[in-house]
Coordinates of C-alpha atoms and ligand atoms in Angstrom, one line a residue:
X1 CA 20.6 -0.6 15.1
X2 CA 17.8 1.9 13.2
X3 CA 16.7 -1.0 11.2
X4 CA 16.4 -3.1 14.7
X5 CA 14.1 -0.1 16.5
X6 CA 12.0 -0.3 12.9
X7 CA 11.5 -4.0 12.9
X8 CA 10.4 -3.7 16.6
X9 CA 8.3 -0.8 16.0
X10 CA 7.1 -3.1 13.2
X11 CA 6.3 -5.9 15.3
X12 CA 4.3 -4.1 17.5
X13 CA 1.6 -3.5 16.0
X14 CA 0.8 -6.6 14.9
X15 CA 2.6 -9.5 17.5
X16 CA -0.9 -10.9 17.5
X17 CA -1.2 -11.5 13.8
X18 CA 2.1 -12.6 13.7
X19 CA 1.4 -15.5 16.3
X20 CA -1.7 -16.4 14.4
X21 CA 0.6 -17.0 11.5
X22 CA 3.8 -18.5 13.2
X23 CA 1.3 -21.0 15.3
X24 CA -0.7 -23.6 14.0
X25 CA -4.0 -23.5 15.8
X26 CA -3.3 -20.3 17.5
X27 CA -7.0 -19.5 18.6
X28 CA -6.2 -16.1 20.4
X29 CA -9.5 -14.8 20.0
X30 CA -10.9 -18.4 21.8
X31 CA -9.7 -17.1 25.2
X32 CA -12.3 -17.8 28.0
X33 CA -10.4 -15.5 30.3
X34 CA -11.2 -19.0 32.6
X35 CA -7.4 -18.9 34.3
X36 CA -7.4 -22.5 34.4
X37 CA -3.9 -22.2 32.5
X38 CA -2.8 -20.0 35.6
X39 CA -3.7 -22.8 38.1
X40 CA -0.9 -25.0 36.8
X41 CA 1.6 -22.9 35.5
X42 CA 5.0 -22.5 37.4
X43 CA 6.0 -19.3 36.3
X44 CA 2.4 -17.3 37.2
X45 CA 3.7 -14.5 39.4
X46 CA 6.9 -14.0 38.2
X47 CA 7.3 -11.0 36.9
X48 CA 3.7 -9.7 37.5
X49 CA 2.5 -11.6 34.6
X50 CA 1.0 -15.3 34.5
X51 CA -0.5 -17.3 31.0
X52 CA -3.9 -15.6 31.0
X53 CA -2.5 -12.3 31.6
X54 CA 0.0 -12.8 28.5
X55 CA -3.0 -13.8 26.5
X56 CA -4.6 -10.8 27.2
X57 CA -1.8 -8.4 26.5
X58 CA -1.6 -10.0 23.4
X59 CA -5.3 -9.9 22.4
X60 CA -5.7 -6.0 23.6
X61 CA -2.2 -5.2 21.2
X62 CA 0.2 -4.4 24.3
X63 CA 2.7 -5.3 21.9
X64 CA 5.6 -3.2 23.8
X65 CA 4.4 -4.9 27.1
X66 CA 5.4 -8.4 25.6
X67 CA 8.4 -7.8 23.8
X68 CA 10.1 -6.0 26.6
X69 CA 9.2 -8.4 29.7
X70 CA 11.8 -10.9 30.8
X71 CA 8.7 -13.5 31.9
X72 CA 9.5 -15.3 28.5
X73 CA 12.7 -16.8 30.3
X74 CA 10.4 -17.9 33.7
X75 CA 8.3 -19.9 31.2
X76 CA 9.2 -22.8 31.3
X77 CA 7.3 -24.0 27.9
X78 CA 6.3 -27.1 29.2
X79 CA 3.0 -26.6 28.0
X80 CA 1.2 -27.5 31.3
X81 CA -1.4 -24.5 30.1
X82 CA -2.3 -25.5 27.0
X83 CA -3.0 -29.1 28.6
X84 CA -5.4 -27.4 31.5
X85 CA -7.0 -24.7 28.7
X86 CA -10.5 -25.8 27.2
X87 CA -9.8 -24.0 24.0
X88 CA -6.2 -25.8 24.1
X89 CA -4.5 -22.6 23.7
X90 CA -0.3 -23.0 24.0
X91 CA 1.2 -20.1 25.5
X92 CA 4.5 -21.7 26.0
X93 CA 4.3 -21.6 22.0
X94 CA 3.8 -18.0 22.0
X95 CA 6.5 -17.5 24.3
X96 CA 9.1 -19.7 22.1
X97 CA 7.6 -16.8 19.0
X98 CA 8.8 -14.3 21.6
X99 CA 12.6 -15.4 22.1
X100 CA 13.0 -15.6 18.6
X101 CA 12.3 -12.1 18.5
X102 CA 14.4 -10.7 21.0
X103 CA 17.4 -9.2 19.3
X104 CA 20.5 -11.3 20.7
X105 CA 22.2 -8.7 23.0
X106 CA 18.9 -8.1 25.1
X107 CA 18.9 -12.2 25.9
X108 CA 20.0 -13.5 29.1
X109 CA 24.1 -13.7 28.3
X110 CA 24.0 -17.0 29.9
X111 CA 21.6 -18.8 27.7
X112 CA 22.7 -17.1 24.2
X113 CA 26.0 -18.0 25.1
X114 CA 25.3 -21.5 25.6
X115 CA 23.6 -21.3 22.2
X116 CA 26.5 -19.8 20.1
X117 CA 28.9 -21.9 21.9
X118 CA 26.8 -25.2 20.8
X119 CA 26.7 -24.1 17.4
X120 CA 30.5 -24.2 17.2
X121 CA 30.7 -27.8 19.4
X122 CA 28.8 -28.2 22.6
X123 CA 27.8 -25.8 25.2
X124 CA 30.4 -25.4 27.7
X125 CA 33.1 -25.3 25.1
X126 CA 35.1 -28.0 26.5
X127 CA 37.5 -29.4 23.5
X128 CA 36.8 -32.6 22.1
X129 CA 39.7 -34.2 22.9
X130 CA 39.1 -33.1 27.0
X131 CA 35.3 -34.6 26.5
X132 CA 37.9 -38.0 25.3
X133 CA 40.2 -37.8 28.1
X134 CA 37.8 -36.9 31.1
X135 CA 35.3 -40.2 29.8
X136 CA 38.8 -42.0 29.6
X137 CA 40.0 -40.5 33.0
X138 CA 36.6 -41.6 34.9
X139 CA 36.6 -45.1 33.8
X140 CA 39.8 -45.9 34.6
X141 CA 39.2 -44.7 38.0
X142 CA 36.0 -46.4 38.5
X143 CA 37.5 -50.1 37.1
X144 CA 40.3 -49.5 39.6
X145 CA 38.4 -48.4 42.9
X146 CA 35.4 -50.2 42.4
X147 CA 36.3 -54.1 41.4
X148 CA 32.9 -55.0 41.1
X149 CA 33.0 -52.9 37.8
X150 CA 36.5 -53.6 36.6
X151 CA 35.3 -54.6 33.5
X152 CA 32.5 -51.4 33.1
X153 CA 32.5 -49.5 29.4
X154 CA 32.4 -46.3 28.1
X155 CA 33.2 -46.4 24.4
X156 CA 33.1 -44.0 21.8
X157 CA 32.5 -44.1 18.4
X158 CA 32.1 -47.5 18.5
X159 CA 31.2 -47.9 15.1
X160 CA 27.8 -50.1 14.7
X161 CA 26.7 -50.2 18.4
X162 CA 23.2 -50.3 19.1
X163 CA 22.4 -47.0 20.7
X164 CA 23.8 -43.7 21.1
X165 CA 23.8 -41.5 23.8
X166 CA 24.3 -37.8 24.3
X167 CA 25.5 -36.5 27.4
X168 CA 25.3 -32.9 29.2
X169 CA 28.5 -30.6 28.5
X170 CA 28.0 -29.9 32.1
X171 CA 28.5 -33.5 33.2
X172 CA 32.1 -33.9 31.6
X173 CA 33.0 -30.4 32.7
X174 CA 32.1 -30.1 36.2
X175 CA 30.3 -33.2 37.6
X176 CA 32.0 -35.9 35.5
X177 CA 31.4 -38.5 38.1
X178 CA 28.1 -38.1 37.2
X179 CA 28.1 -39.9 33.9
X180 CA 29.0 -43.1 36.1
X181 CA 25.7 -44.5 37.3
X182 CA 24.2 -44.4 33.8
X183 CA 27.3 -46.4 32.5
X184 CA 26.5 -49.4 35.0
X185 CA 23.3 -49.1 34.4
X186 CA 23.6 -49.8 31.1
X187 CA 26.3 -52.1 31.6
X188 CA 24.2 -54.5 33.8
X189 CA 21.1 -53.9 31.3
X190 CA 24.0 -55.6 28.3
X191 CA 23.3 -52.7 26.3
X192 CA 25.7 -52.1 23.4
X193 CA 26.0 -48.5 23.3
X194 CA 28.8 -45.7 22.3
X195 CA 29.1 -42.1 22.6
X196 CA 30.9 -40.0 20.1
X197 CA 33.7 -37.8 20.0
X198 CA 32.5 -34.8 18.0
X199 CA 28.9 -33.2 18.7
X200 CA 28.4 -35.3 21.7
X201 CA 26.6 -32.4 24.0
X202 CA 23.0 -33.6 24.7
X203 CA 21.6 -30.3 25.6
X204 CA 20.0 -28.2 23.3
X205 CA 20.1 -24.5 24.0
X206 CA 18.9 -22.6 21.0
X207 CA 15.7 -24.3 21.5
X208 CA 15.2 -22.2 24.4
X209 CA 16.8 -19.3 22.7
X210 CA 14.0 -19.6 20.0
X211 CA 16.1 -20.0 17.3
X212 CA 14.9 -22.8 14.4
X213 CA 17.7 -22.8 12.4
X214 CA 20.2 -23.0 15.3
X215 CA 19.0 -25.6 17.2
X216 CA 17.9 -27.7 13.7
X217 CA 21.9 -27.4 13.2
X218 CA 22.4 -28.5 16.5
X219 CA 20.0 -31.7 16.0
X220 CA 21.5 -32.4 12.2
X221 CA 25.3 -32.1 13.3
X222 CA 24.6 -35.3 15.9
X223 CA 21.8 -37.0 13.6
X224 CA 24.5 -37.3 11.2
X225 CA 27.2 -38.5 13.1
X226 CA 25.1 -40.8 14.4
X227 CA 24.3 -42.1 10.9
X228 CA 28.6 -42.4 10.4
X229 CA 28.6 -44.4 13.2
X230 CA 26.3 -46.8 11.5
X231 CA 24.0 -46.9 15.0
X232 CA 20.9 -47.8 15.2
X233 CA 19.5 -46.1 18.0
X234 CA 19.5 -42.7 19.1
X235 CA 18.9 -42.0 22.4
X236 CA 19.0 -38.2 24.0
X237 CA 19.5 -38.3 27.0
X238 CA 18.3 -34.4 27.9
Ligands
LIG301 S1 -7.1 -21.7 30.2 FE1 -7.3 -21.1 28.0 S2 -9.3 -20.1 27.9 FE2 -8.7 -20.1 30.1 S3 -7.7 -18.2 30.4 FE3 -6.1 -19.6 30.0 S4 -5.8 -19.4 27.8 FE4 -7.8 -18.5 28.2
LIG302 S1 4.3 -23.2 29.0 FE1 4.8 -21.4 30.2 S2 2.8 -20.3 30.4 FE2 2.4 -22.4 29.9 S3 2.2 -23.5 31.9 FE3 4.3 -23.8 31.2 S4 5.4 -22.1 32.2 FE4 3.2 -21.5 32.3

């Protein structure tokens, strides 16, 4: 815990030169104070705080002001700011910097769960074997209700299918007749496709957690399943 307060104590006197070294192309000092990256953004508001304000805090060394505000998790990193900004400044990038930085217990439970959960499979913790039986499940019930699709596919690990698709935890676990529509659409399209039985959770939530090295596991777990398979194409569906 001391050696937490020290690094943040650490980190706040010098967030700034830490983004100029975490982000390529940073340009901080290139602000025009313009607030054409407020025009677009979604999240300028929330929070009291909006893109050109954050850019500000973080030129003037409010180091404390940025570390503790929860507007990191109202950006929604799309990068709409950097886009509108004539000095192509990326706040969204700065804000990723920011997650990573929060100590895990001070995240919002929800997401960090999600992350630690997809580390150890996919991120609503569903076994494997109920991900099987639920695609299984839905099929069969499709090919019997709906004749015009009595011969509709779901495989997995079909070994040396074209393409590969992900799929949202949340689709197998809550909404599992949404996986349908994609299957016949695929289906009438003649694509040869599979999922797979292990790491087959197309969301990535570490990524918003702003952690590299978790969500890189994430991404490497699937690439290489998908290379086992012997598929071709990878196709994420998130
Ligand atoms: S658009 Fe760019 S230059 Fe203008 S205020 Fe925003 S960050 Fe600064
Ligand atoms: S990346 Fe964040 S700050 Fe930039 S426009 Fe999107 S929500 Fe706003």
């Amino acid at each position: 815990m001391l050696e937490q307060k020290l690094e943040i104590r650490k980190l706040r006197t010098k967030l700034k030169q830490h983004m100029q070294e975490a982000v390529p192309d940073a340009h901080i000092d290139y602000c025009l104070t313009c607030g054409m990256c407020v025009s677009g953004c979604p999240a300028s508001g929330i929070e009291d705080m909006d893109p050109r304000k954050f850019l500000r805090l973080l030129v003037l060394g409010q180091d404390e002001k940025l570390l503790e505000t929860d507007w990191i998790y109202s950006c929604t990193m799309c990068q709409r700011c950097e886009y509108a900004c004539p000095m192509k400044i990326n706040v969204g990038r700065f804000v990723y910097e920011l997650r990573g930085m929060r100590p895990k217990d001070k995240r919002p439970k929800n997401l960090q769960r999600s992350c630690d959960l997809q580390k150890e499979s996919n991120s609503t913790g569903i076994p494997n074997d109920d991900f099987v039986w639920v695609v299984g499940d839905v099929l069969e019930e499709v090919r019997e209700n709906e004749p015009e699709w009595a011969d509709l596919q779901a495989p997995i690990d079909k070994k040396g299918a074209e393409f590969y698709l992900n799929q949202n935890a949340k689709e197998p676990t809550v909404e599992p007749e949404e996986m349908v529509p994609l299957w016949k659409i695929l289906h009438v399209a003649g694509v040869d496709w599979t999922y797979s039985s292990k790491w087959w959770d197309g969301a990535n939530y570490c990524l918003f957690s702003g952690d590299p090295e978790d969500w890189e596991k994430t991404v490497r777990n699937q690439a290489e399943t998908v290379d086992a398979l012997g598929v071709r194409y990878y196709i994420n569906t998130e």
